[in-house]
C-alpha atoms as a printed R data frame, in Angstrom:
    type eleno elety resid chain resno      x        y        z
1   ATOM     1    CA   UNK     A     1 33.749 -139.604 -112.874
2   ATOM     2    CA   UNK     A     2 32.607 -136.107 -113.668
3   ATOM     3    CA   UNK     A     3 29.040 -135.286 -112.660
4   ATOM     4    CA   UNK     A     4 26.782 -134.179 -115.521
5   ATOM     5    CA   UNK     A     5 23.984 -131.692 -114.889
6   ATOM     6    CA   UNK     A     6 21.517 -130.159 -117.305
7   ATOM     7    CA   UNK     A     7 19.508 -127.013 -116.676
8   ATOM     8    CA   UNK     A     8 16.377 -125.583 -118.221
9   ATOM     9    CA   UNK     A     9 16.523 -121.831 -118.846
10  ATOM    10    CA   UNK     A    10 12.853 -121.380 -119.709
11  ATOM    11    CA   UNK     A    11 10.931 -119.381 -117.106
12  ATOM    12    CA   UNK     A    12 14.001 -119.136 -114.905
13  ATOM    13    CA   UNK     A    13 16.863 -121.561 -114.390
14  ATOM    14    CA   UNK     A    14 16.004 -124.988 -112.987
15  ATOM    15    CA   UNK     A    15 17.981 -128.211 -112.863
16  ATOM    16    CA   UNK     A    16 16.621 -131.141 -114.824
17  ATOM    17    CA   UNK     A    17 16.734 -134.269 -112.643
18  ATOM    18    CA   UNK     A    18 18.428 -137.276 -114.264
19  ATOM    19    CA   UNK     A    19 16.946 -140.764 -114.164
20  ATOM    20    CA   UNK     A    20 17.617 -144.180 -115.616
21  ATOM    21    CA   UNK     A    21 15.253 -145.380 -118.288
22  ATOM    22    CA   UNK     A    22 12.518 -147.304 -116.477
23  ATOM    23    CA   UNK     A    23 12.410 -150.161 -118.957
24  ATOM    24    CA   UNK     A    24 15.736 -151.287 -120.425
25  ATOM    25    CA   UNK     A    25 13.847 -152.534 -123.478
26  ATOM    26    CA   UNK     A    26 12.709 -148.941 -124.038
27  ATOM    27    CA   UNK     A    27 16.350 -147.822 -124.202
28  ATOM    28    CA   UNK     A    28 17.289 -150.692 -126.496
29  ATOM    29    CA   UNK     A    29 14.481 -149.885 -128.942
30  ATOM    30    CA   UNK     A    30 15.427 -146.186 -128.918
31  ATOM    31    CA   UNK     A    31 19.049 -146.984 -129.732
32  ATOM    32    CA   UNK     A    32 18.202 -149.535 -132.412
33  ATOM    33    CA   UNK     A    33 15.947 -147.043 -134.181
34  ATOM    34    CA   UNK     A    34 18.583 -144.293 -134.050
35  ATOM    35    CA   UNK     A    35 21.946 -146.079 -134.272
36  ATOM    36    CA   UNK     A    36 23.286 -143.970 -137.183
37  ATOM    37    CA   UNK     A    37 22.617 -140.714 -135.292
38  ATOM    38    CA   UNK     A    38 23.783 -141.928 -131.875
39  ATOM    39    CA   UNK     A    39 26.787 -144.062 -132.823
40  ATOM    40    CA   UNK     A    40 27.368 -143.962 -136.594
41  ATOM    41    CA   UNK     A    41 26.242 -147.591 -136.839
42  ATOM    42    CA   UNK     A    42 23.726 -149.291 -139.138
43  ATOM    43    CA   UNK     A    43 21.338 -151.528 -137.174
44  ATOM    44    CA   UNK     A    44 21.172 -155.168 -138.243
45  ATOM    45    CA   UNK     A    45 19.445 -157.373 -135.668
46  ATOM    46    CA   UNK     A    46 17.923 -157.335 -132.197
47  ATOM    47    CA   UNK     A    47 18.328 -160.283 -129.798
48  ATOM    48    CA   UNK     A    48 20.612 -162.164 -132.216
49  ATOM    49    CA   UNK     A    49 20.567 -165.812 -131.147
50  ATOM    50    CA   UNK     A    50 23.901 -167.584 -130.721
51  ATOM    51    CA   UNK     A    51 24.859 -170.964 -129.259
52  ATOM    52    CA   UNK     A    52 24.988 -169.884 -125.618
53  ATOM    53    CA   UNK     A    53 22.950 -166.698 -125.428
54  ATOM    54    CA   UNK     A    54 21.668 -163.692 -127.325
55  ATOM    55    CA   UNK     A    55 23.465 -160.563 -128.477
56  ATOM    56    CA   UNK     A    56 21.270 -157.604 -127.449
57  ATOM    57    CA   UNK     A    57 21.816 -155.532 -130.622
58  ATOM    58    CA   UNK     A    58 24.039 -156.110 -133.615
59  ATOM    59    CA   UNK     A    59 25.163 -153.560 -136.200
60  ATOM    60    CA   UNK     A    60 27.882 -152.587 -138.675
61  ATOM    61    CA   UNK     A    61 29.709 -149.251 -138.577
62  ATOM    62    CA   UNK     A    62 30.741 -146.861 -141.348
63  ATOM    63    CA   UNK     A    63 34.077 -148.689 -141.648
64  ATOM    64    CA   UNK     A    64 32.174 -151.954 -142.267
65  ATOM    65    CA   UNK     A    65 33.262 -153.375 -138.897
66  ATOM    66    CA   UNK     A    66 30.855 -155.462 -136.751
67  ATOM    67    CA   UNK     A    67 29.472 -153.740 -133.653
68  ATOM    68    CA   UNK     A    68 27.919 -155.503 -130.646
69  ATOM    69    CA   UNK     A    69 25.701 -153.573 -128.217
70  ATOM    70    CA   UNK     A    70 25.116 -154.886 -124.706
71  ATOM    71    CA   UNK     A    71 22.861 -153.179 -122.135
72  ATOM    72    CA   UNK     A    72 23.435 -153.480 -118.402
73  ATOM    73    CA   UNK     A    73 20.093 -154.398 -116.879
74  ATOM    74    CA   UNK     A    74 21.118 -154.864 -113.243
75  ATOM    75    CA   UNK     A    75 23.838 -153.698 -110.871
76  ATOM    76    CA   UNK     A    76 25.372 -157.157 -110.612
77  ATOM    77    CA   UNK     A    77 25.377 -157.930 -114.334
78  ATOM    78    CA   UNK     A    78 28.870 -158.051 -115.840
79  ATOM    79    CA   UNK     A    79 28.046 -156.571 -119.211
80  ATOM    80    CA   UNK     A    80 31.722 -156.222 -120.170
81  ATOM    81    CA   UNK     A    81 32.423 -159.944 -119.865
82  ATOM    82    CA   UNK     A    82 29.218 -160.704 -121.743
83  ATOM    83    CA   UNK     A    83 30.234 -158.433 -124.596
84  ATOM    84    CA   UNK     A    84 33.703 -159.986 -124.693
85  ATOM    85    CA   UNK     A    85 32.181 -163.471 -124.840
86  ATOM    86    CA   UNK     A    86 29.888 -162.481 -127.719
87  ATOM    87    CA   UNK     A    87 32.768 -160.829 -129.563
88  ATOM    88    CA   UNK     A    88 34.844 -164.010 -129.351
89  ATOM    89    CA   UNK     A    89 31.841 -166.004 -130.577
90  ATOM    90    CA   UNK     A    90 31.422 -163.641 -133.513
91  ATOM    91    CA   UNK     A    91 35.099 -163.997 -134.469
92  ATOM    92    CA   UNK     A    92 34.604 -167.769 -134.527
93  ATOM    93    CA   UNK     A    93 31.441 -167.445 -136.640
94  ATOM    94    CA   UNK     A    94 32.308 -164.805 -139.239
95  ATOM    95    CA   UNK     A    95 30.233 -166.584 -141.862
96  ATOM    96    CA   UNK     A    96 27.084 -166.197 -139.738
97  ATOM    97    CA   UNK     A    97 27.608 -162.444 -139.501
98  ATOM    98    CA   UNK     A    98 28.307 -162.188 -143.237
99  ATOM    99    CA   UNK     A    99 25.079 -164.067 -143.979
100 ATOM   100    CA   UNK     A   100 23.135 -161.660 -141.743
101 ATOM   101    CA   UNK     A   101 24.627 -158.627 -143.506
102 ATOM   102    CA   UNK     A   102 23.906 -160.212 -146.867
103 ATOM   103    CA   UNK     A   103 20.249 -160.802 -145.960
104 ATOM   104    CA   UNK     A   104 19.699 -157.255 -144.716
105 ATOM   105    CA   UNK     A   105 22.081 -155.041 -146.690
106 ATOM   106    CA   UNK     A   106 22.990 -157.153 -149.712
107 ATOM   107    CA   UNK     A   107 25.947 -159.098 -151.073
108 ATOM   108    CA   UNK     A   108 28.041 -156.025 -151.923
109 ATOM   109    CA   UNK     A   109 27.972 -154.780 -148.330
110 ATOM   110    CA   UNK     A   110 28.634 -158.299 -147.043
111 ATOM   111    CA   UNK     A   111 31.778 -158.537 -149.170
112 ATOM   112    CA   UNK     A   112 33.069 -155.276 -147.667
113 ATOM   113    CA   UNK     A   113 33.027 -156.454 -144.029
114 ATOM   114    CA   UNK     A   114 36.273 -155.494 -142.283
115 ATOM   115    CA   UNK     A   115 37.164 -157.639 -139.260
116 ATOM   116    CA   UNK     A   116 40.180 -155.509 -138.276
117 ATOM   117    CA   UNK     A   117 38.488 -153.593 -135.442
118 ATOM   118    CA   UNK     A   118 35.190 -155.210 -134.344
119 ATOM   119    CA   UNK     A   119 33.661 -153.276 -131.465
120 ATOM   120    CA   UNK     A   120 31.648 -153.898 -128.302
121 ATOM   121    CA   UNK     A   121 29.624 -150.971 -126.937
122 ATOM   122    CA   UNK     A   122 28.488 -151.502 -123.348
123 ATOM   123    CA   UNK     A   123 25.669 -149.203 -122.243
124 ATOM   124    CA   UNK     A   124 24.604 -148.698 -118.621
125 ATOM   125    CA   UNK     A   125 23.253 -146.078 -116.283
126 ATOM   126    CA   UNK     A   126 26.629 -146.203 -114.530
127 ATOM   127    CA   UNK     A   127 29.975 -147.968 -114.425
128 ATOM   128    CA   UNK     A   128 32.574 -148.287 -111.686
129 ATOM   129    CA   UNK     A   129 36.174 -147.137 -111.797
130 ATOM   130    CA   UNK     A   130 37.065 -150.832 -111.861
131 ATOM   131    CA   UNK     A   131 35.089 -151.275 -115.101
132 ATOM   132    CA   UNK     A   132 37.063 -148.501 -116.777
133 ATOM   133    CA   UNK     A   133 40.365 -149.928 -115.533
134 ATOM   134    CA   UNK     A   134 39.416 -153.418 -116.729
135 ATOM   135    CA   UNK     A   135 38.633 -152.411 -120.325
136 ATOM   136    CA   UNK     A   136 41.836 -150.370 -120.521
137 ATOM   137    CA   UNK     A   137 43.825 -153.479 -119.562
138 ATOM   138    CA   UNK     A   138 42.035 -155.749 -122.045
139 ATOM   139    CA   UNK     A   139 43.342 -153.925 -125.135
140 ATOM   140    CA   UNK     A   140 40.157 -154.828 -126.974
141 ATOM   141    CA   UNK     A   141 37.817 -152.439 -128.747
142 ATOM   142    CA   UNK     A   142 35.326 -152.150 -125.885
143 ATOM   143    CA   UNK     A   143 33.574 -148.813 -125.319
144 ATOM   144    CA   UNK     A   144 31.727 -147.840 -122.156
145 ATOM   145    CA   UNK     A   145 28.771 -145.498 -122.619
146 ATOM   146    CA   UNK     A   146 26.816 -144.120 -119.671
147 ATOM   147    CA   UNK     A   147 23.286 -142.866 -120.268
148 ATOM   148    CA   UNK     A   148 21.096 -140.470 -118.338
149 ATOM   149    CA   UNK     A   149 17.550 -139.442 -119.108
150 ATOM   150    CA   UNK     A   150 16.470 -135.860 -118.368
151 ATOM   151    CA   UNK     A   151 12.741 -135.304 -118.312
152 ATOM   152    CA   UNK     A   152 10.712 -136.809 -121.149
153 ATOM   153    CA   UNK     A   153 12.616 -135.386 -124.110
154 ATOM   154    CA   UNK     A   154 16.359 -135.527 -123.407
155 ATOM   155    CA   UNK     A   155 18.807 -138.401 -123.169
156 ATOM   156    CA   UNK     A   156 22.559 -138.064 -122.659
157 ATOM   157    CA   UNK     A   157 25.179 -140.565 -123.815
158 ATOM   158    CA   UNK     A   158 28.543 -140.051 -122.138
159 ATOM   159    CA   UNK     A   159 31.476 -141.904 -123.705
160 ATOM   160    CA   UNK     A   160 33.732 -142.828 -120.806
161 ATOM   161    CA   UNK     A   161 36.745 -144.226 -122.644
162 ATOM   162    CA   UNK     A   162 38.522 -144.013 -125.980
163 ATOM   163    CA   UNK     A   163 40.204 -147.406 -126.455
164 ATOM   164    CA   UNK     A   164 43.480 -147.608 -128.349
165 ATOM   165    CA   UNK     A   165 43.725 -151.085 -129.856
166 ATOM   166    CA   UNK     A   166 45.643 -152.842 -132.601
167 ATOM   167    CA   UNK     A   167 43.796 -154.701 -135.346
168 ATOM   168    CA   UNK     A   168 42.789 -158.159 -134.164
169 ATOM   169    CA   UNK     A   169 44.990 -159.740 -136.811
170 ATOM   170    CA   UNK     A   170 47.974 -158.384 -134.818
171 ATOM   171    CA   UNK     A   171 46.410 -158.470 -131.369
172 ATOM   172    CA   UNK     A   172 45.096 -162.032 -131.355
173 ATOM   173    CA   UNK     A   173 46.785 -163.724 -134.269
174 ATOM   174    CA   UNK     A   174 43.447 -164.334 -135.993
175 ATOM   175    CA   UNK     A   175 43.386 -165.227 -139.679
176 ATOM   176    CA   UNK     A   176 40.954 -162.910 -141.421
177 ATOM   177    CA   UNK     A   177 38.990 -163.853 -144.527
178 ATOM   178    CA   UNK     A   178 40.844 -162.889 -147.705
179 ATOM   179    CA   UNK     A   179 39.147 -160.409 -150.003
180 ATOM   180    CA   UNK     A   180 39.363 -160.435 -153.743
181 ATOM   181    CA   UNK     A   181 41.409 -157.706 -155.382
182 ATOM   182    CA   UNK     A   182 45.012 -156.570 -155.286
183 ATOM   183    CA   UNK     A   183 44.802 -153.554 -152.964
184 ATOM   184    CA   UNK     A   184 47.707 -153.461 -150.538
185 ATOM   185    CA   UNK     A   185 46.804 -153.104 -146.874
186 ATOM   186    CA   UNK     A   186 47.462 -149.854 -145.037
187 ATOM   187    CA   UNK     A   187 50.332 -151.519 -143.179
188 ATOM   188    CA   UNK     A   188 51.908 -152.733 -146.435
189 ATOM   189    CA   UNK     A   189 51.572 -149.266 -147.954
190 ATOM   190    CA   UNK     A   190 53.093 -147.672 -144.853
191 ATOM   191    CA   UNK     A   191 56.051 -150.063 -144.749
192 ATOM   192    CA   UNK     A   192 56.704 -149.499 -148.460
193 ATOM   193    CA   UNK     A   193 56.585 -145.706 -148.242
194 ATOM   194    CA   UNK     A   194 59.807 -143.630 -148.033
195 ATOM   195    CA   UNK     A   195 61.026 -142.855 -144.521
196 ATOM   196    CA   UNK     A   196 60.382 -139.142 -145.027
197 ATOM   197    CA   UNK     A   197 56.715 -139.804 -145.798
198 ATOM   198    CA   UNK     A   198 56.426 -142.215 -142.848
199 ATOM   199    CA   UNK     A   199 57.763 -139.446 -140.593
200 ATOM   200    CA   UNK     A   200 55.245 -136.939 -141.985
201 ATOM   201    CA   UNK     A   201 52.426 -139.431 -141.406
202 ATOM   202    CA   UNK     A   202 53.618 -139.948 -137.820
203 ATOM   203    CA   UNK     A   203 53.510 -136.189 -137.266
204 ATOM   204    CA   UNK     A   204 50.001 -135.986 -138.747
205 ATOM   205    CA   UNK     A   205 48.781 -138.839 -136.547
206 ATOM   206    CA   UNK     A   206 50.254 -137.328 -133.376
207 ATOM   207    CA   UNK     A   207 48.707 -133.957 -134.197
208 ATOM   208    CA   UNK     A   208 45.246 -135.418 -134.785
209 ATOM   209    CA   UNK     A   209 45.338 -137.467 -131.562
210 ATOM   210    CA   UNK     A   210 46.479 -134.416 -129.601
211 ATOM   211    CA   UNK     A   211 43.270 -132.554 -130.489
212 ATOM   212    CA   UNK     A   212 41.232 -134.301 -127.777
213 ATOM   213    CA   UNK     A   213 40.904 -137.289 -125.461
214 ATOM   214    CA   UNK     A   214 37.700 -138.293 -127.273
215 ATOM   215    CA   UNK     A   215 39.570 -139.430 -130.406
216 ATOM   216    CA   UNK     A   216 40.178 -143.080 -131.238
217 ATOM   217    CA   UNK     A   217 42.513 -144.353 -133.934
218 ATOM   218    CA   UNK     A   218 41.149 -147.364 -135.818
219 ATOM   219    CA   UNK     A   219 43.577 -149.092 -138.152
220 ATOM   220    CA   UNK     A   220 41.442 -150.798 -140.776
221 ATOM   221    CA   UNK     A   221 42.588 -153.068 -143.566
222 ATOM   222    CA   UNK     A   222 43.026 -150.325 -146.166
223 ATOM   223    CA   UNK     A   223 43.084 -147.068 -144.193
224 ATOM   224    CA   UNK     A   224 43.183 -145.543 -140.724
225 ATOM   225    CA   UNK     A   225 40.053 -143.883 -139.341
226 ATOM   226    CA   UNK     A   226 40.299 -141.194 -136.664
227 ATOM   227    CA   UNK     A   227 36.917 -140.916 -135.009
228 ATOM   228    CA   UNK     A   228 34.965 -139.367 -132.201
229 ATOM   229    CA   UNK     A   229 31.513 -140.943 -132.389
230 ATOM   230    CA   UNK     A   230 31.885 -141.081 -136.192
231 ATOM   231    CA   UNK     A   231 34.911 -140.841 -138.479
232 ATOM   232    CA   UNK     A   232 36.094 -137.286 -138.970
233 ATOM   233    CA   UNK     A   233 39.352 -138.073 -140.797
234 ATOM   234    CA   UNK     A   234 40.442 -141.147 -142.770
235 ATOM   235    CA   UNK     A   235 44.075 -141.503 -143.813
236 ATOM   236    CA   UNK     A   236 45.934 -143.461 -146.500
237 ATOM   237    CA   UNK     A   237 49.641 -143.515 -147.297
238 ATOM   238    CA   UNK     A   238 51.315 -144.289 -150.622
239 ATOM   239    CA   UNK     A   239 54.772 -144.083 -152.214
240 ATOM   240    CA   UNK     A   240 54.573 -140.372 -152.948
241 ATOM   241    CA   UNK     A   241 51.630 -138.980 -150.984
242 ATOM   242    CA   UNK     A   242 49.337 -139.120 -147.983
243 ATOM   243    CA   UNK     A   243 45.600 -138.755 -148.536
244 ATOM   244    CA   UNK     A   244 43.268 -137.427 -145.856
245 ATOM   245    CA   UNK     A   245 39.498 -137.672 -146.355
246 ATOM   246    CA   UNK     A   246 37.554 -135.421 -144.010
247 ATOM   247    CA   UNK     A   247 33.935 -135.233 -142.946
248 ATOM   248    CA   UNK     A   248 33.553 -131.646 -144.134
249 ATOM   249    CA   UNK     A   249 31.443 -129.923 -146.761
250 ATOM   250    CA   UNK     A   250 33.841 -129.092 -149.651
251 ATOM   251    CA   UNK     A   251 31.657 -126.078 -150.509
252 ATOM   252    CA   UNK     A   252 32.800 -124.489 -147.236
253 ATOM   253    CA   UNK     A   253 36.498 -124.800 -148.139
254 ATOM   254    CA   UNK     A   254 38.489 -122.758 -150.646
255 ATOM   255    CA   UNK     A   255 39.647 -125.631 -152.843
256 ATOM   256    CA   UNK     A   256 43.212 -125.481 -154.140
257 ATOM   257    CA   UNK     A   257 44.245 -127.510 -157.188
258 ATOM   258    CA   UNK     A   258 46.739 -130.209 -156.254
259 ATOM   259    CA   UNK     A   259 46.027 -129.837 -152.512
260 ATOM   260    CA   UNK     A   260 42.284 -130.103 -151.799
261 ATOM   261    CA   UNK     A   261 39.594 -131.867 -153.827
262 ATOM   262    CA   UNK     A   262 35.823 -132.341 -153.696
263 ATOM   263    CA   UNK     A   263 35.226 -136.125 -153.543
264 ATOM   264    CA   UNK     A   264 31.421 -135.963 -153.397
265 ATOM   265    CA   UNK     A   265 30.097 -138.882 -155.433
266 ATOM   266    CA   UNK     A   266 33.622 -140.185 -156.166
267 ATOM   267    CA   UNK     A   267 34.520 -143.586 -154.757
268 ATOM   268    CA   UNK     A   268 37.414 -143.782 -152.298
269 ATOM   269    CA   UNK     A   269 38.492 -145.586 -149.139
270 ATOM   270    CA   UNK     A   270 37.096 -144.322 -145.848
271 ATOM   271    CA   UNK     A   271 34.516 -141.595 -145.348
272 ATOM   272    CA   UNK     A   272 34.508 -137.864 -146.007
273 ATOM   273    CA   UNK     A   273 33.823 -135.672 -149.031
274 ATOM   274    CA   UNK     A   274 36.898 -133.440 -148.737
275 ATOM   275    CA   UNK     A   275 40.286 -134.810 -149.768
276 ATOM   276    CA   UNK     A   276 43.636 -133.302 -148.804
277 ATOM   277    CA   UNK     A   277 46.822 -134.408 -150.581
278 ATOM   278    CA   UNK     A   278 49.988 -134.137 -148.490
279 ATOM   279    CA   UNK     A   279 53.488 -134.636 -149.895
280 ATOM   280    CA   UNK     A   280 55.608 -132.365 -147.722
281 ATOM   281    CA   UNK     A   281 55.764 -130.949 -144.209
282 ATOM   282    CA   UNK     A   282 54.666 -127.618 -145.674
283 ATOM   283    CA   UNK     A   283 51.503 -129.299 -146.991
284 ATOM   284    CA   UNK     A   284 50.797 -130.615 -143.492
285 ATOM   285    CA   UNK     A   285 51.282 -127.180 -141.934
286 ATOM   286    CA   UNK     A   286 48.790 -125.795 -144.440
287 ATOM   287    CA   UNK     A   287 46.366 -128.638 -143.679
288 ATOM   288    CA   UNK     A   288 46.311 -128.045 -139.903
289 ATOM   289    CA   UNK     A   289 43.551 -125.435 -140.029
290 ATOM   290    CA   UNK     A   290 41.330 -127.834 -142.000
291 ATOM   291    CA   UNK     A   291 42.136 -130.724 -139.644
292 ATOM   292    CA   UNK     A   292 41.104 -128.525 -136.717
293 ATOM   293    CA   UNK     A   293 37.873 -127.647 -138.503
294 ATOM   294    CA   UNK     A   294 37.079 -131.324 -139.134
295 ATOM   295    CA   UNK     A   295 37.586 -132.113 -135.444
296 ATOM   296    CA   UNK     A   296 35.536 -129.180 -134.177
297 ATOM   297    CA   UNK     A   297 32.672 -129.685 -136.654
298 ATOM   298    CA   UNK     A   298 32.097 -133.346 -135.759
């Protein structure tokens, strides 16, 4: 693992010593109060009681997927296995999670829950190389985050892995709750699209993933989200076009009719206020500079 060092440049250069947070509860409270900023997640419940234990923190991300947070409190604690156990419990008790979301965020949000890519975020002052190898073999959406505290005012979260996983409906054979409506899934749209458009989408996906090792591809029910900590591009595919929604300010882009569009305040799948419409390889070549900007600005 790479060693992280921070330096103060006030009154000369001096290294800031790193420490673990003295009280794990202090770290948990800090994260729960700032989940949207730290992880792009809306906080739901602390110490959520289940049949055989308690989930440390529970939230829902911007793609409406459940997120479990587990904090490693001792060297010998296997926080990864704990998180995996709680994830399996949650998948067996979807109605309990929906009720929690309904109580806190309302019925509309509860009806939008997407069980395609539920996530476990394990947080500790350190992990071993065996931990990283284990989660890579599991093919589950488990993220390892190492924290360090520097002085009284700085905390660092280092994301150690970027899991590549299939939706649980494919990975585990789980039957997901059916939603009302007639929207085709992303997979159905992809399979029904012309081969030429499928090939263009494959090129777009490969290009986005090549931008950095910190990118994860999350295939949701209705779209694909490419994310670092938060989504920076969401993609949809149809019979005659590919839509990319980007987390960029449309006012900072020279909008072109029929190619780019300001989606601020307009409902659409995924997140991002800038829409790019791609029909040809030439459109994709033109979009590359904006894709790069979305990656670098997030």
